[in-house]
């Protein structure tokens, strides 16, 4: 079963080398696709050096000319992975807030546990966040509560960015209709999966705030997610593989 971890990057030179080493050392045999949005700090160059060390079979790089948003990076990665026959496709941050050792747990929740989507969840067993300011914890926790209230989606960590998708679930989503580009993208993907009838499982993880590099969170990203959720409530989610009139 082919597995690829997609990591979008912008100015992650302090983390990318160590992240590649950690992922490539895992016994489950994950491939890695880095999507770099023109980082001026040399992130893409560090990936190319790693490709020379490990060979081009496991590490891959897509370079884009500038910052085009988290959502467009992941969609480009999904399309790349599906066109190459990957069975499981992962989302993951580069800053070690997600522990690479948890990739295997997410994969097994799908490959052995029967889930179509496995979410590395900060909130399914309480609040498992380390080193975040209390204000950010509160904002994140209640953002998910807001999403559950508006959309009715039974997911505790709606904004999580640590996810494993079965390829079949990704193929069914009409990626051309995914509208949000910032962190609201994470909500929209989960909502689409849920509305299309796929099984979502939350796997508890411990989330640790980055110690190197700078966060990409902004008020604009938060605003897009807030208003986007309200608009999403009234949208019809249609599968990519079926005629438009077959609404779900």
Short mmCIF file of C-alpha atoms in Angstrom, two decimals:
data_model
loop_
_atom_site.label_atom_id
_atom_site.label_comp_id
_atom_site.label_asym_id
_atom_site.label_seq_id
_atom_site.Cartn_x
_atom_site.Cartn_y
_atom_site.Cartn_z
CA UNK A 1 0.00 0.00 0.00
CA UNK A 2 1.53 3.26 -1.15
CA UNK A 3 1.50 6.10 1.39
CA UNK A 4 2.58 9.72 0.90
CA UNK A 5 2.83 12.54 3.43
CA UNK A 6 2.17 16.01 1.99
CA UNK A 7 3.88 18.91 3.76
CA UNK A 8 3.31 22.49 2.54
CA UNK A 9 6.18 24.83 3.41
CA UNK A 10 7.01 28.50 3.51
CA UNK A 11 10.24 29.51 5.25
CA UNK A 12 10.75 26.22 7.09
CA UNK A 13 14.52 25.90 6.65
CA UNK A 14 14.90 25.34 10.40
CA UNK A 15 12.59 22.32 10.37
CA UNK A 16 12.48 20.69 6.95
CA UNK A 17 15.73 18.72 7.10
CA UNK A 18 14.94 17.13 10.45
CA UNK A 19 11.36 16.44 9.40
CA UNK A 20 12.49 14.59 6.27
CA UNK A 21 14.87 12.46 8.32
CA UNK A 22 12.17 11.60 10.85
CA UNK A 23 9.56 10.64 8.24
CA UNK A 24 12.01 8.60 6.17
CA UNK A 25 13.15 6.69 9.27
CA UNK A 26 9.65 5.43 10.11
CA UNK A 27 9.23 1.67 9.63
CA UNK A 28 5.91 1.96 7.78
CA UNK A 29 7.65 3.31 4.67
CA UNK A 30 6.06 6.70 3.97
CA UNK A 31 6.93 8.72 0.91
CA UNK A 32 7.10 12.50 1.28
CA UNK A 33 5.90 15.32 -0.97
CA UNK A 34 6.98 18.86 -0.03
CA UNK A 35 5.09 21.73 -1.66
CA UNK A 36 7.11 24.90 -1.25
CA UNK A 37 5.62 28.31 -2.00
CA UNK A 38 8.78 30.12 -3.07
CA UNK A 39 10.43 30.25 0.35
CA UNK A 40 13.20 32.87 0.27
CA UNK A 41 15.07 31.09 3.09
CA UNK A 42 16.15 28.12 0.94
CA UNK A 43 13.64 25.53 2.08
CA UNK A 44 13.31 24.07 -1.42
CA UNK A 45 17.08 23.81 -1.73
CA UNK A 46 17.22 21.78 1.47
CA UNK A 47 14.60 19.42 0.06
CA UNK A 48 16.60 18.96 -3.14
CA UNK A 49 19.67 18.07 -1.07
CA UNK A 50 17.61 15.48 0.80
CA UNK A 51 16.38 14.07 -2.52
CA UNK A 52 20.01 13.49 -3.51
CA UNK A 53 20.70 11.68 -0.24
CA UNK A 54 17.60 9.51 -0.22
CA UNK A 55 17.00 9.24 -3.96
CA UNK A 56 14.03 10.45 -5.97
CA UNK A 57 11.80 7.50 -5.18
CA UNK A 58 10.70 8.58 -1.69
CA UNK A 59 11.10 12.36 -1.53
CA UNK A 60 9.39 14.67 -3.99
CA UNK A 61 9.16 18.43 -4.39
CA UNK A 62 6.70 20.80 -6.02
CA UNK A 63 7.92 24.39 -6.19
CA UNK A 64 5.40 27.19 -6.62
CA UNK A 65 6.26 30.80 -7.37
CA UNK A 66 4.68 32.42 -4.33
CA UNK A 67 2.31 32.08 -1.37
CA UNK A 68 -0.96 30.81 -2.81
CA UNK A 69 -2.60 29.47 0.33
CA UNK A 70 -2.59 26.28 2.33
CA UNK A 71 -5.65 24.90 0.57
CA UNK A 72 -4.27 25.25 -2.96
CA UNK A 73 -1.03 23.59 -1.84
CA UNK A 74 -2.87 20.57 -0.48
CA UNK A 75 -5.14 20.31 -3.51
CA UNK A 76 -2.08 20.32 -5.78
CA UNK A 77 -0.61 17.60 -3.58
CA UNK A 78 -3.79 15.52 -3.61
CA UNK A 79 -3.98 15.63 -7.39
CA UNK A 80 -0.29 14.70 -7.64
CA UNK A 81 -0.73 11.75 -5.27
CA UNK A 82 -3.90 10.41 -6.87
CA UNK A 83 -2.36 10.56 -10.33
CA UNK A 84 0.50 8.38 -9.07
CA UNK A 85 -1.62 5.69 -7.49
CA UNK A 86 -1.11 6.34 -3.79
CA UNK A 87 -3.52 4.45 -1.54
CA UNK A 88 -3.23 6.73 1.52
CA UNK A 89 -2.56 10.46 1.50
CA UNK A 90 -1.59 12.44 4.60
CA UNK A 91 -1.64 16.10 5.60
CA UNK A 92 1.02 17.21 8.07
CA UNK A 93 2.71 20.41 9.26
CA UNK A 94 6.46 20.88 8.98
CA UNK A 95 7.04 22.49 12.38
CA UNK A 96 6.89 19.32 14.55
CA UNK A 97 3.62 20.35 16.16
CA UNK A 98 2.55 16.98 14.75
CA UNK A 99 4.72 14.08 15.92
CA UNK A 100 5.85 12.02 12.89
CA UNK A 101 5.59 8.89 15.05
CA UNK A 102 1.80 9.35 15.01
CA UNK A 103 1.64 8.86 11.24
CA UNK A 104 1.54 5.10 11.73
CA UNK A 105 -1.40 5.40 14.14
CA UNK A 106 -3.40 7.44 11.63
CA UNK A 107 -2.59 5.00 8.84
CA UNK A 108 -3.64 1.98 10.90
CA UNK A 109 -6.93 3.67 11.84
CA UNK A 110 -7.71 3.55 8.10
CA UNK A 111 -5.90 0.43 6.91
CA UNK A 112 -6.90 -1.76 9.87
CA UNK A 113 -9.65 0.15 11.63
CA UNK A 114 -11.87 0.76 8.62
CA UNK A 115 -11.88 4.56 8.66
CA UNK A 116 -11.96 6.51 5.41
CA UNK A 117 -10.41 9.53 7.12
CA UNK A 118 -8.37 9.57 10.32
CA UNK A 119 -7.84 12.88 12.11
CA UNK A 120 -5.00 13.50 14.54
CA UNK A 121 -7.23 15.14 17.14
CA UNK A 122 -6.21 17.57 19.87
CA UNK A 123 -9.63 17.60 21.51
CA UNK A 124 -11.23 14.17 21.27
CA UNK A 125 -9.99 13.21 24.77
CA UNK A 126 -9.87 16.68 26.32
CA UNK A 127 -7.36 19.41 25.43
CA UNK A 128 -4.01 17.89 24.45
CA UNK A 129 -2.01 21.00 23.52
CA UNK A 130 1.44 21.92 24.82
CA UNK A 131 3.09 25.36 24.84
CA UNK A 132 0.24 27.33 23.27
CA UNK A 133 -0.82 30.58 24.97
CA UNK A 134 -4.12 30.05 26.75
CA UNK A 135 -5.82 32.55 24.44
CA UNK A 136 -4.93 30.53 21.38
CA UNK A 137 -6.07 27.29 23.00
CA UNK A 138 -9.42 28.85 23.81
CA UNK A 139 -9.79 30.27 20.29
CA UNK A 140 -8.95 26.93 18.65
CA UNK A 141 -11.15 24.86 20.95
CA UNK A 142 -14.18 27.08 20.57
CA UNK A 143 -13.62 27.42 16.83
CA UNK A 144 -14.27 23.69 16.57
CA UNK A 145 -17.29 24.04 18.85
CA UNK A 146 -18.60 26.80 16.57
CA UNK A 147 -18.15 24.58 13.51
CA UNK A 148 -19.99 21.69 15.17
CA UNK A 149 -22.86 24.00 16.12
CA UNK A 150 -23.24 25.58 12.68
CA UNK A 151 -22.60 22.52 10.50
CA UNK A 152 -23.73 19.70 12.79
CA UNK A 153 -20.56 17.79 11.99
CA UNK A 154 -19.64 15.34 14.79
CA UNK A 155 -15.90 16.10 14.82
CA UNK A 156 -14.18 17.45 17.93
CA UNK A 157 -11.14 18.91 16.14
CA UNK A 158 -12.56 20.44 12.98
CA UNK A 159 -9.50 22.58 12.20
CA UNK A 160 -6.93 19.80 12.62
CA UNK A 161 -4.21 19.71 9.98
CA UNK A 162 -2.92 16.19 10.71
CA UNK A 163 -5.05 13.85 8.59
CA UNK A 164 -4.94 10.56 6.70
CA UNK A 165 -7.26 10.07 3.72
CA UNK A 166 -8.02 6.90 1.87
CA UNK A 167 -7.50 7.60 -1.83
CA UNK A 168 -11.10 6.59 -2.54
CA UNK A 169 -12.44 9.34 -0.29
CA UNK A 170 -10.22 11.96 -1.92
CA UNK A 171 -11.29 10.88 -5.40
CA UNK A 172 -14.94 11.32 -4.50
CA UNK A 173 -14.50 14.92 -3.31
CA UNK A 174 -14.84 17.50 -6.06
CA UNK A 175 -11.60 19.31 -5.29
CA UNK A 176 -12.44 22.03 -7.82
CA UNK A 177 -15.32 23.09 -5.57
CA UNK A 178 -13.23 23.49 -2.42
CA UNK A 179 -13.32 27.24 -1.88
CA UNK A 180 -11.40 28.11 1.27
CA UNK A 181 -7.67 28.63 0.98
CA UNK A 182 -6.44 29.19 4.54
CA UNK A 183 -7.07 27.07 7.62
CA UNK A 184 -10.76 27.03 6.74
CA UNK A 185 -9.71 24.54 4.07
CA UNK A 186 -9.33 21.95 6.83
CA UNK A 187 -12.93 22.47 7.89
CA UNK A 188 -14.23 22.32 4.33
CA UNK A 189 -12.44 19.06 3.57
CA UNK A 190 -13.81 17.37 6.68
CA UNK A 191 -17.30 18.68 6.01
CA UNK A 192 -17.17 17.38 2.42
CA UNK A 193 -16.01 13.95 3.56
CA UNK A 194 -18.75 13.78 6.20
CA UNK A 195 -21.54 14.93 3.88
CA UNK A 196 -20.46 12.37 1.27
CA UNK A 197 -20.99 9.61 3.80
CA UNK A 198 -17.43 8.56 4.58
CA UNK A 199 -16.38 7.30 7.98
CA UNK A 200 -14.28 9.72 10.03
CA UNK A 201 -12.30 8.62 13.09
CA UNK A 202 -10.46 10.91 15.49
CA UNK A 203 -7.17 9.56 16.84
CA UNK A 204 -5.97 11.36 19.99
CA UNK A 205 -2.60 13.07 19.65
CA UNK A 206 -0.55 15.51 21.69
CA UNK A 207 -0.02 18.76 19.79
CA UNK A 208 3.13 20.72 20.65
CA UNK A 209 3.63 24.29 19.48
CA UNK A 210 6.58 24.93 17.19
CA UNK A 211 9.94 25.79 18.77
CA UNK A 212 11.62 26.89 15.51
CA UNK A 213 10.39 29.20 12.77
CA UNK A 214 7.32 31.43 12.86
CA UNK A 215 3.60 30.69 12.79
CA UNK A 216 1.60 31.43 9.63
CA UNK A 217 -1.67 32.15 11.49
CA UNK A 218 -3.27 35.55 10.87
CA UNK A 219 -6.55 37.34 11.55
CA UNK A 220 -7.41 37.09 7.84
CA UNK A 221 -7.14 33.31 7.96
CA UNK A 222 -9.41 33.22 11.01
CA UNK A 223 -11.95 35.52 9.35
CA UNK A 224 -12.10 33.40 6.21
CA UNK A 225 -12.88 30.33 8.29
CA UNK A 226 -15.54 32.09 10.41
CA UNK A 227 -17.56 33.45 7.50
CA UNK A 228 -16.83 30.49 5.26
CA UNK A 229 -18.46 28.10 7.72
CA UNK A 230 -21.66 30.14 7.66
CA UNK A 231 -21.75 30.02 3.87
CA UNK A 232 -20.88 26.32 3.85
CA UNK A 233 -23.99 25.53 5.87
CA UNK A 234 -26.15 26.32 2.83
CA UNK A 235 -24.06 24.61 0.16
CA UNK A 236 -24.83 21.28 -1.44
CA UNK A 237 -21.87 18.88 -1.47
CA UNK A 238 -21.73 16.92 -4.71
CA UNK A 239 -19.38 14.01 -5.40
CA UNK A 240 -16.88 14.47 -8.19
CA UNK A 241 -17.66 11.10 -9.82
CA UNK A 242 -21.45 11.57 -10.13
CA UNK A 243 -23.63 13.90 -12.23
CA UNK A 244 -24.33 17.31 -10.73
CA UNK A 245 -27.99 16.45 -10.12
CA UNK A 246 -27.01 13.57 -7.79
CA UNK A 247 -26.84 15.74 -4.68
CA UNK A 248 -25.84 14.43 -1.30
#
